[in-house]
Amino acid sequence: TVVVEEDVRGLEVGVHDPAWGERGSAAVELRPGSTLTLDELKRWAHTRLAPYKIPKALKEVSALPRNALGKVMKQEVGLLFQASREGH
């Protein structure tokens, strides 16, 4: 059984898409010791979320970018997807 709520810290962001203007993408930070895979997470999302809410792209990161106060920096997360699309 996949227990996503205990294994994942994540953030969905809108990433620029030339065809649609913006598409939902999610950066996923797995908690230490988690064995959850991105494929399991995708299957979980398909069973629990409306189709339009399912992120079109998932990316596992070792740590979400945070500011000095510990808040996730959404713009930096968006850049992770932009860099991977551009091949950097």
PDB file of C-alpha atoms in Angstrom, residues 18-88:
ATOM      1  CA  PRO A  18       4.205  26.854 -25.524  1.00  0.00           C
ATOM      2  CA  ALA A  19       1.004  25.013 -26.491  1.00  0.00           C
ATOM      3  CA  TRP A  20      -1.122  25.520 -23.366  1.00  0.00           C
ATOM      4  CA  GLY A  21       0.463  28.580 -21.781  1.00  0.00           C
ATOM      5  CA  GLU A  22       1.096  26.746 -18.538  1.00  0.00           C
ATOM      6  CA  ARG A  23       1.073  23.144 -17.343  1.00  0.00           C
ATOM      7  CA  GLY A  24       1.064  21.687 -13.865  1.00  0.00           C
ATOM      8  CA  SER A  25       4.301  20.060 -12.759  1.00  0.00           C
ATOM      9  CA  ALA A  26       5.295  18.760  -9.345  1.00  0.00           C
ATOM     10  CA  ALA A  27       8.664  18.600  -7.648  1.00  0.00           C
ATOM     11  CA  VAL A  28       8.744  15.804  -5.095  1.00  0.00           C
ATOM     12  CA  GLU A  29      11.021  15.611  -2.075  1.00  0.00           C
ATOM     13  CA  LEU A  30      10.841  12.151  -0.523  1.00  0.00           C
ATOM     14  CA  ARG A  31      11.264  11.854   3.210  1.00  0.00           C
ATOM     15  CA  PRO A  32      14.379   9.991   4.394  1.00  0.00           C
ATOM     16  CA  GLY A  33      13.871   6.234   4.256  1.00  0.00           C
ATOM     17  CA  SER A  34      10.982   6.416   1.803  1.00  0.00           C
ATOM     18  CA  THR A  35      10.833   3.711  -0.863  1.00  0.00           C
ATOM     19  CA  LEU A  36       8.114   5.411  -2.909  1.00  0.00           C
ATOM     20  CA  THR A  37       8.822   5.637  -6.639  1.00  0.00           C
ATOM     21  CA  LEU A  38       7.585   8.256  -9.095  1.00  0.00           C
ATOM     22  CA  ASP A  39       5.594   5.538 -10.895  1.00  0.00           C
ATOM     23  CA  GLU A  40       3.780   4.675  -7.651  1.00  0.00           C
ATOM     24  CA  LEU A  41       3.100   8.344  -7.079  1.00  0.00           C
ATOM     25  CA  LYS A  42       1.654   8.712 -10.593  1.00  0.00           C
ATOM     26  CA  ARG A  43      -0.658   5.731 -10.041  1.00  0.00           C
ATOM     27  CA  TRP A  44      -1.747   7.192  -6.689  1.00  0.00           C
ATOM     28  CA  ALA A  45      -2.542  10.538  -8.340  1.00  0.00           C
ATOM     29  CA  HIS A  46      -4.633   8.889 -11.066  1.00  0.00           C
ATOM     30  CA  THR A  47      -6.808   7.144  -8.468  1.00  0.00           C
ATOM     31  CA  ARG A  48      -7.360  10.185  -6.232  1.00  0.00           C
ATOM     32  CA  LEU A  49      -7.214  13.354  -8.321  1.00  0.00           C
ATOM     33  CA  ALA A  50      -9.347  14.794 -11.072  1.00  0.00           C
ATOM     34  CA  PRO A  51      -7.599  14.458 -14.452  1.00  0.00           C
ATOM     35  CA  TYR A  52      -6.964  18.200 -14.761  1.00  0.00           C
ATOM     36  CA  LYS A  53      -5.236  18.239 -11.346  1.00  0.00           C
ATOM     37  CA  ILE A  54      -2.728  15.497 -12.143  1.00  0.00           C
ATOM     38  CA  PRO A  55       0.740  16.990 -12.732  1.00  0.00           C
ATOM     39  CA  LYS A  56       1.933  16.529 -16.304  1.00  0.00           C
ATOM     40  CA  ALA A  57       5.535  16.238 -15.138  1.00  0.00           C
ATOM     41  CA  LEU A  58       7.015  14.854 -11.929  1.00  0.00           C
ATOM     42  CA  LYS A  59      10.583  15.373 -10.823  1.00  0.00           C
ATOM     43  CA  GLU A  60      12.265  13.924  -7.756  1.00  0.00           C
ATOM     44  CA  VAL A  61      14.605  16.311  -5.961  1.00  0.00           C
ATOM     45  CA  SER A  62      16.835  15.668  -2.972  1.00  0.00           C
ATOM     46  CA  ALA A  63      15.579  18.877  -1.367  1.00  0.00           C
ATOM     47  CA  LEU A  64      13.108  21.547  -2.399  1.00  0.00           C
ATOM     48  CA  PRO A  65      14.761  24.978  -2.686  1.00  0.00           C
ATOM     49  CA  ARG A  66      13.942  26.995   0.421  1.00  0.00           C
ATOM     50  CA  ASN A  67      14.613  30.528   1.591  1.00  0.00           C
ATOM     51  CA  ALA A  68      16.117  31.506   4.946  1.00  0.00           C
ATOM     52  CA  LEU A  69      12.690  31.179   6.611  1.00  0.00           C
ATOM     53  CA  GLY A  70      12.256  27.622   5.324  1.00  0.00           C
ATOM     54  CA  LYS A  71       9.584  28.454   2.769  1.00  0.00           C
ATOM     55  CA  VAL A  72       9.728  26.729  -0.600  1.00  0.00           C
ATOM     56  CA  MET A  73      10.728  29.084  -3.412  1.00  0.00           C
ATOM     57  CA  LYS A  74       8.196  28.406  -6.190  1.00  0.00           C
ATOM     58  CA  GLN A  75      10.130  30.285  -8.863  1.00  0.00           C
ATOM     59  CA  GLU A  76      13.208  28.149  -8.194  1.00  0.00           C
ATOM     60  CA  VAL A  77      11.112  24.978  -8.442  1.00  0.00           C
ATOM     61  CA  GLY A  78       9.785  26.171 -11.798  1.00  0.00           C
ATOM     62  CA  LEU A  79      13.358  26.688 -12.994  1.00  0.00           C
ATOM     63  CA  LEU A  80      14.124  23.018 -12.252  1.00  0.00           C
ATOM     64  CA  PHE A  81      11.611  22.023 -14.923  1.00  0.00           C
ATOM     65  CA  GLN A  82      12.689  24.703 -17.363  1.00  0.00           C
ATOM     66  CA  ALA A  83      16.337  23.612 -17.092  1.00  0.00           C
ATOM     67  CA  SER A  84      15.465  19.949 -17.668  1.00  0.00           C
ATOM     68  CA  ARG A  85      13.423  20.846 -20.798  1.00  0.00           C
ATOM     69  CA  GLU A  86      16.314  22.878 -22.180  1.00  0.00           C
ATOM     70  CA  GLY A  87      18.800  20.060 -21.525  1.00  0.00           C
ATOM     71  CA  HIS A  88      20.880  21.837 -18.849  1.00  0.00           C
TER      72      HIS A  88
END
